[in-house]
Amino acid sequence: MASLRHEFEGPGDVEDIRLVVDTIPTLAWAADPDGSAEFHNQRWLDYTGLSATQALGSGWEVAIHPDDLPRILETYRAALNSGKPFEVEGRFRRFDGEFRWFLFRGSPLRDRSGNVEKWYGTNTDLEERKRAEDALRANEASLLDAQRLTRTCSWRREVLSGKVTISPEGFPMYGIEPEDDASSTDFYFTRMHPEDRPEVEQAYAAALLGKTAFEAGFRIVLPDGTIKHTRSIGHPILNERGDVAEFVGASIDVTEHHCARAELKKAFEEIKRLKDHLHDENVVLKEQIDQAFMFEEIVGTSSVLQGVLSRLMKVAPTDSSVLVSGETGTGKELVARAIHKRSRRSQRAFVSVNCAALAPSLISSELFGHEKGAFTGAIQRRLGRFELANGGTIFLDEIGELSLDTQVALLRVLQEREFERVGGTQPVKIDVRVIAATNRDLEAAVADGTFRADLYYRLNVFPIQVPPLRERQDDVLMLLEYFVHRFAQKMGKQFGEIDKRTVELFRSYPWPGNIRELQNVVERSVIVSSDGEFRVDPAWLSRDSHRVSLPQQPEPVDADEDASRERQIIEDALAGSRGRVSGPNGAAARLRVPPSTLERRIEKLRIRKIHFKLN
């Protein structure tokens, strides 16, 4: 306080000044030119708990944190040497031993010659500010970590200047290099995909005009061609006049999410495709399982049957097309299945198609499938029988009933191993073995132009003729025993013997309906027979014996006589069915021919079905 006395005359003035210095809310001190402390105000002494004497000279140093003292003394000595004011931060001990951060300031007092006469300074508590700064830095670090982990960046755009600032996470997002000027809006718009930019600009303009928030999704095209998908959200900040001063917001990189969603969608589509394919295959297999086949395995030891089996074994390991011919009910599909089971395709699907049972308008869709919207009712893509049989075998029964248009499409499959779905434009590659069957004379159909010659030769690579049951008399009793056992077991019955009269009846009967007729007669008889002995009502066979099939090959007789005989047979059948052709009680069923075949013969012979409906 000696220096203060130079400025004031009376001791009262000095005491007043000291009182002021002691009561100001600041820790104040004074030092000699060499840095030795000569004065500390009362607040300084109260804070540190030191006495005025203890703090003099270098005694004040005990109140400085040991880790900070060297740095503070270095700054202090540099100021003493230069005579310039100084500032330095450090931890300062309170009377209770707690260290808090302070700002140490010092300024020189010079005389008229410019020499340093005194040093005056203050110590200002920074603890709260330090804590706030540390908390802010921690929050900023957490925010940066959160942005990095979530691939999000924050941004700010000043409306008047157009200046844009962006957080560090935005640099890789937008492909910003150190030499790039990324402070303008144009920079970010030029990085947007050309197809997305107009929509984003429109959204931003609408938000600026309406002073509302905006949200937009867009693609970013980086200089190396990489495309990123982002989502950006902006919020307006208004000034005191209510105008938009700036927009602040965040952008998130959703590329991985977009790719994952695309992959997931693709996976779902593939799952749906496989599910639909599996469903269609199951439908086909269920149809096959539910069908009542002629028999479950080939039964018989006759020489003609052994000849068929020999040819079957030779062709089975190959991929050659097979044409199985024979009368209705002889077991043509069973032969086809036996070929498939002994082929290298046996582990894949066997798909059976009865061409005569399909409507002409739907047969192409059934065989080759259709695209969604190909026709009325096509609400989704459907795989055809050929596609379901890919890698396996397809059996085309009643091949002679196909229309010429369908024959052309089938020929393409056989020649080029590809087809197009109905309503489709892309060819579908296929690997299918084709086995066809018919009870018609295809050579005659080729001659009269109802069957393509090129398709016939493609199918008839390896012909197999299945003999009728009347040529397999040695197998009749074996088939009788087989079917009796099969149906008795199915119906929970037991038969110790077969009636001798039934055996003789089966031996002498010509079986015009072949094995299918024999199977039906046995099943019917098992139903009505009592346990113990199996017998057949002869009346059932006698009625069946009067059913005559339409001739498959013309006999060498007079053409007019043959036509007259055929007309009489058809008219008798129509009379019995009251003019009905199809159905279980129709004329076709009575004559054991496909309804389409009978319709063509009726048309050719100019028979008027309506006459029989009136009877």
Coordinates of N, CA and C in Angstrom, one line a residue, residues 519-608:
Q519 N -60.3 -103.9 -62.7 CA -60.2 -103.3 -61.4 C -61.5 -102.8 -60.8
N520 N -62.3 -102.2 -61.7 CA -63.6 -101.7 -61.2 C -64.5 -102.8 -60.8
V521 N -64.5 -103.9 -61.6 CA -65.4 -105.1 -61.3 C -65.0 -105.7 -59.9
V522 N -63.7 -105.8 -59.7 CA -63.2 -106.4 -58.4 C -63.6 -105.4 -57.2
E523 N -63.3 -104.1 -57.4 CA -63.7 -103.2 -56.3 C -65.1 -103.3 -56.0
R524 N -66.0 -103.3 -57.0 CA -67.4 -103.3 -56.8 C -67.8 -104.6 -56.1
S525 N -67.2 -105.7 -56.5 CA -67.5 -107.0 -55.9 C -67.0 -107.1 -54.4
V526 N -65.8 -106.5 -54.1 CA -65.3 -106.5 -52.7 C -66.3 -105.8 -51.8
I527 N -66.9 -104.8 -52.3 CA -67.9 -104.0 -51.5 C -69.1 -104.8 -51.1
V528 N -69.6 -105.6 -52.1 CA -70.8 -106.4 -51.8 C -70.6 -107.8 -51.3
S529 N -69.4 -108.3 -51.4 CA -69.1 -109.7 -50.9 C -68.9 -109.7 -49.4
S530 N -69.4 -110.8 -48.9 CA -69.2 -111.0 -47.4 C -67.9 -111.6 -47.2
D531 N -67.4 -111.5 -45.9 CA -66.1 -112.1 -45.5 C -66.1 -113.6 -45.8
G532 N -64.9 -114.1 -46.1 CA -64.8 -115.5 -46.3 C -64.5 -115.8 -47.8
E533 N -65.6 -115.6 -48.7 CA -65.4 -116.0 -50.1 C -65.7 -114.8 -51.0
F534 N -64.8 -114.6 -52.0 CA -65.0 -113.5 -52.9 C -65.7 -114.1 -54.1
R535 N -66.8 -113.4 -54.6 CA -67.5 -113.8 -55.8 C -67.9 -112.6 -56.5
V536 N -68.1 -112.7 -57.9 CA -68.5 -111.6 -58.8 C -69.8 -112.0 -59.4
D537 N -70.7 -111.0 -59.4 CA -72.0 -111.2 -60.1 C -71.8 -111.2 -61.6
P538 N -72.1 -112.4 -62.3 CA -71.9 -112.5 -63.7 C -72.7 -111.4 -64.5
A539 N -73.7 -110.9 -64.0 CA -74.5 -109.9 -64.7 C -73.6 -108.6 -65.0
W540 N -72.7 -108.3 -64.1 CA -71.9 -107.1 -64.3 C -71.0 -107.3 -65.5
L541 N -70.5 -108.5 -65.6 CA -69.6 -108.8 -66.8 C -70.4 -108.9 -68.1
S542 N -71.5 -109.5 -68.0 CA -72.3 -109.6 -69.2 C -72.7 -108.2 -69.8
R543 N -73.1 -107.3 -68.9 CA -73.4 -106.0 -69.3 C -72.1 -105.3 -69.9
D544 N -71.0 -105.5 -69.3 CA -69.8 -104.8 -69.8 C -69.4 -105.4 -71.1
S545 N -69.7 -106.7 -71.4 CA -69.3 -107.3 -72.6 C -70.0 -106.8 -73.8
H546 N -71.2 -106.1 -73.6 CA -71.9 -105.5 -74.7 C -71.4 -104.2 -75.1
R547 N -70.5 -103.6 -74.3 CA -69.9 -102.3 -74.6 C -68.8 -102.5 -75.6
V548 N -68.9 -101.8 -76.7 CA -68.0 -102.0 -77.8 C -67.2 -100.7 -78.0
S549 N -65.9 -100.8 -78.0 CA -65.1 -99.5 -78.3 C -65.1 -99.2 -79.7
L550 N -65.0 -97.9 -80.0 CA -64.9 -97.5 -81.4 C -63.6 -98.1 -82.0
P551 N -63.6 -98.6 -83.2 CA -62.4 -99.2 -83.8 C -61.3 -98.1 -83.9
Q552 N -60.1 -98.5 -83.5 CA -59.0 -97.6 -83.6 C -58.3 -97.6 -84.9
Q553 N -58.4 -98.8 -85.6 CA -57.8 -98.9 -86.9 C -58.9 -99.5 -87.8
P554 N -59.2 -99.0 -88.9 CA -60.2 -99.5 -89.8 C -59.8 -100.9 -90.3
E555 N -60.9 -101.7 -90.3 CA -60.7 -103.1 -90.8 C -60.9 -103.0 -92.3
P556 N -60.2 -104.0 -93.0 CA -60.3 -103.9 -94.5 C -61.7 -104.4 -95.0
V557 N -62.7 -103.6 -94.7 CA -64.1 -103.9 -95.2 C -64.6 -102.7 -96.0
D558 N -65.7 -102.9 -96.5 CA -66.3 -101.8 -97.3 C -66.5 -100.5 -96.5
A559 N -66.1 -99.4 -97.0 CA -66.2 -98.1 -96.3 C -67.6 -97.7 -95.9
D560 N -68.6 -97.9 -96.8 CA -69.9 -97.6 -96.5 C -70.5 -98.5 -95.3
E561 N -70.1 -99.8 -95.4 CA -70.6 -100.7 -94.4 C -70.0 -100.3 -93.0
D562 N -68.7 -100.0 -93.0 CA -68.0 -99.6 -91.8 C -68.6 -98.3 -91.2
A563 N -68.9 -97.3 -92.0 CA -69.5 -96.1 -91.5 C -70.9 -96.3 -91.0
S564 N -71.6 -97.2 -91.6 CA -73.0 -97.5 -91.2 C -72.9 -98.2 -89.8
R565 N -71.9 -99.1 -89.7 CA -71.8 -99.8 -88.4 C -71.4 -98.8 -87.3
E566 N -70.5 -97.9 -87.6 CA -70.0 -97.0 -86.6 C -71.2 -96.0 -86.2
R567 N -72.0 -95.6 -87.2 CA -73.1 -94.7 -86.9 C -74.1 -95.4 -86.0
Q568 N -74.3 -96.7 -86.2 CA -75.3 -97.4 -85.4 C -74.8 -97.5 -83.9
I569 N -73.5 -97.7 -83.8 CA -72.9 -97.9 -82.4 C -73.1 -96.5 -81.7
I570 N -72.8 -95.4 -82.4 CA -72.8 -94.1 -81.7 C -74.3 -93.7 -81.4
E571 N -75.2 -94.0 -82.3 CA -76.6 -93.6 -82.1 C -77.2 -94.4 -80.9
D572 N -76.8 -95.7 -80.8 CA -77.2 -96.5 -79.7 C -76.8 -95.9 -78.4
A573 N -75.5 -95.5 -78.4 CA -74.9 -94.9 -77.1 C -75.6 -93.6 -76.8
L574 N -75.9 -92.8 -77.8 CA -76.6 -91.5 -77.6 C -78.0 -91.7 -77.1
A575 N -78.6 -92.8 -77.6 CA -80.0 -93.1 -77.2 C -80.0 -93.4 -75.7
G576 N -79.0 -94.2 -75.3 CA -78.9 -94.6 -73.9 C -78.6 -93.5 -73.0
S577 N -77.9 -92.5 -73.5 CA -77.5 -91.3 -72.6 C -78.4 -90.1 -72.9
R578 N -79.5 -90.3 -73.6 CA -80.4 -89.2 -74.0 C -79.7 -88.0 -74.6
G579 N -78.7 -88.3 -75.5 CA -78.1 -87.2 -76.2 C -76.9 -86.6 -75.5
R580 N -76.6 -87.0 -74.3 CA -75.4 -86.5 -73.6 C -74.1 -87.2 -74.0
V581 N -73.1 -86.4 -74.3 CA -71.8 -87.0 -74.8 C -70.8 -87.2 -73.6
S582 N -70.6 -86.2 -72.9 CA -69.6 -86.3 -71.8 C -70.3 -86.6 -70.5
G583 N -69.5 -86.8 -69.4 CA -70.0 -87.1 -68.1 C -70.0 -88.6 -67.8
P584 N -70.2 -89.0 -66.6 CA -70.1 -90.4 -66.2 C -71.2 -91.3 -66.9
N585 N -72.3 -90.7 -67.2 CA -73.4 -91.4 -67.9 C -73.5 -91.0 -69.4
G586 N -72.5 -90.3 -69.9 CA -72.6 -89.9 -71.3 C -72.2 -91.0 -72.3
A587 N -72.4 -90.7 -73.5 CA -72.2 -91.7 -74.6 C -70.7 -92.0 -74.7
A588 N -69.8 -91.0 -74.4 CA -68.4 -91.3 -74.5 C -67.9 -92.3 -73.4
A589 N -68.5 -92.2 -72.2 CA -68.2 -93.2 -71.2 C -68.7 -94.5 -71.5
R590 N -69.9 -94.6 -72.2 CA -70.4 -95.9 -72.6 C -69.5 -96.6 -73.6
L591 N -69.0 -95.7 -74.5 CA -68.2 -96.3 -75.6 C -66.7 -96.4 -75.3
R592 N -66.3 -95.8 -74.1 CA -65.0 -95.8 -73.6 C -64.0 -95.1 -74.5
V593 N -64.4 -93.9 -75.0 CA -63.6 -93.1 -75.8 C -63.6 -91.7 -75.3
P594 N -62.6 -90.9 -75.5 CA -62.6 -89.5 -75.1 C -63.8 -88.7 -75.7
P595 N -64.4 -87.8 -74.9 CA -65.5 -87.0 -75.4 C -65.2 -86.2 -76.7
S596 N -63.9 -85.7 -76.8 CA -63.6 -84.9 -78.0 C -63.5 -85.8 -79.2
T597 N -63.0 -87.0 -79.0 CA -63.0 -88.0 -80.2 C -64.4 -88.3 -80.6
L598 N -65.3 -88.5 -79.7 CA -66.7 -88.9 -80.1 C -67.4 -87.7 -80.7
E599 N -67.1 -86.4 -80.2 CA -67.7 -85.2 -80.8 C -67.2 -85.1 -82.3
R600 N -66.0 -85.4 -82.6 CA -65.5 -85.3 -84.0 C -66.2 -86.4 -84.9
R601 N -66.4 -87.6 -84.3 CA -67.0 -88.7 -85.1 C -68.5 -88.3 -85.4
I602 N -69.2 -87.7 -84.3 CA -70.6 -87.3 -84.5 C -70.7 -86.3 -85.6
E603 N -69.7 -85.3 -85.6 CA -69.8 -84.2 -86.6 C -69.5 -84.8 -88.0
K604 N -68.5 -85.7 -88.0 CA -68.1 -86.3 -89.3 C -69.3 -87.1 -89.9
L605 N -70.0 -87.8 -89.1 CA -71.1 -88.7 -89.5 C -72.4 -87.9 -89.6
R606 N -72.3 -86.6 -89.2 CA -73.5 -85.7 -89.3 C -74.7 -86.3 -88.5
I607 N -74.4 -86.8 -87.3 CA -75.4 -87.3 -86.4 C -76.0 -86.1 -85.6
R608 N -77.2 -86.0 -85.5 CA -77.9 -84.9 -84.8 C -78.2 -85.3 -83.3

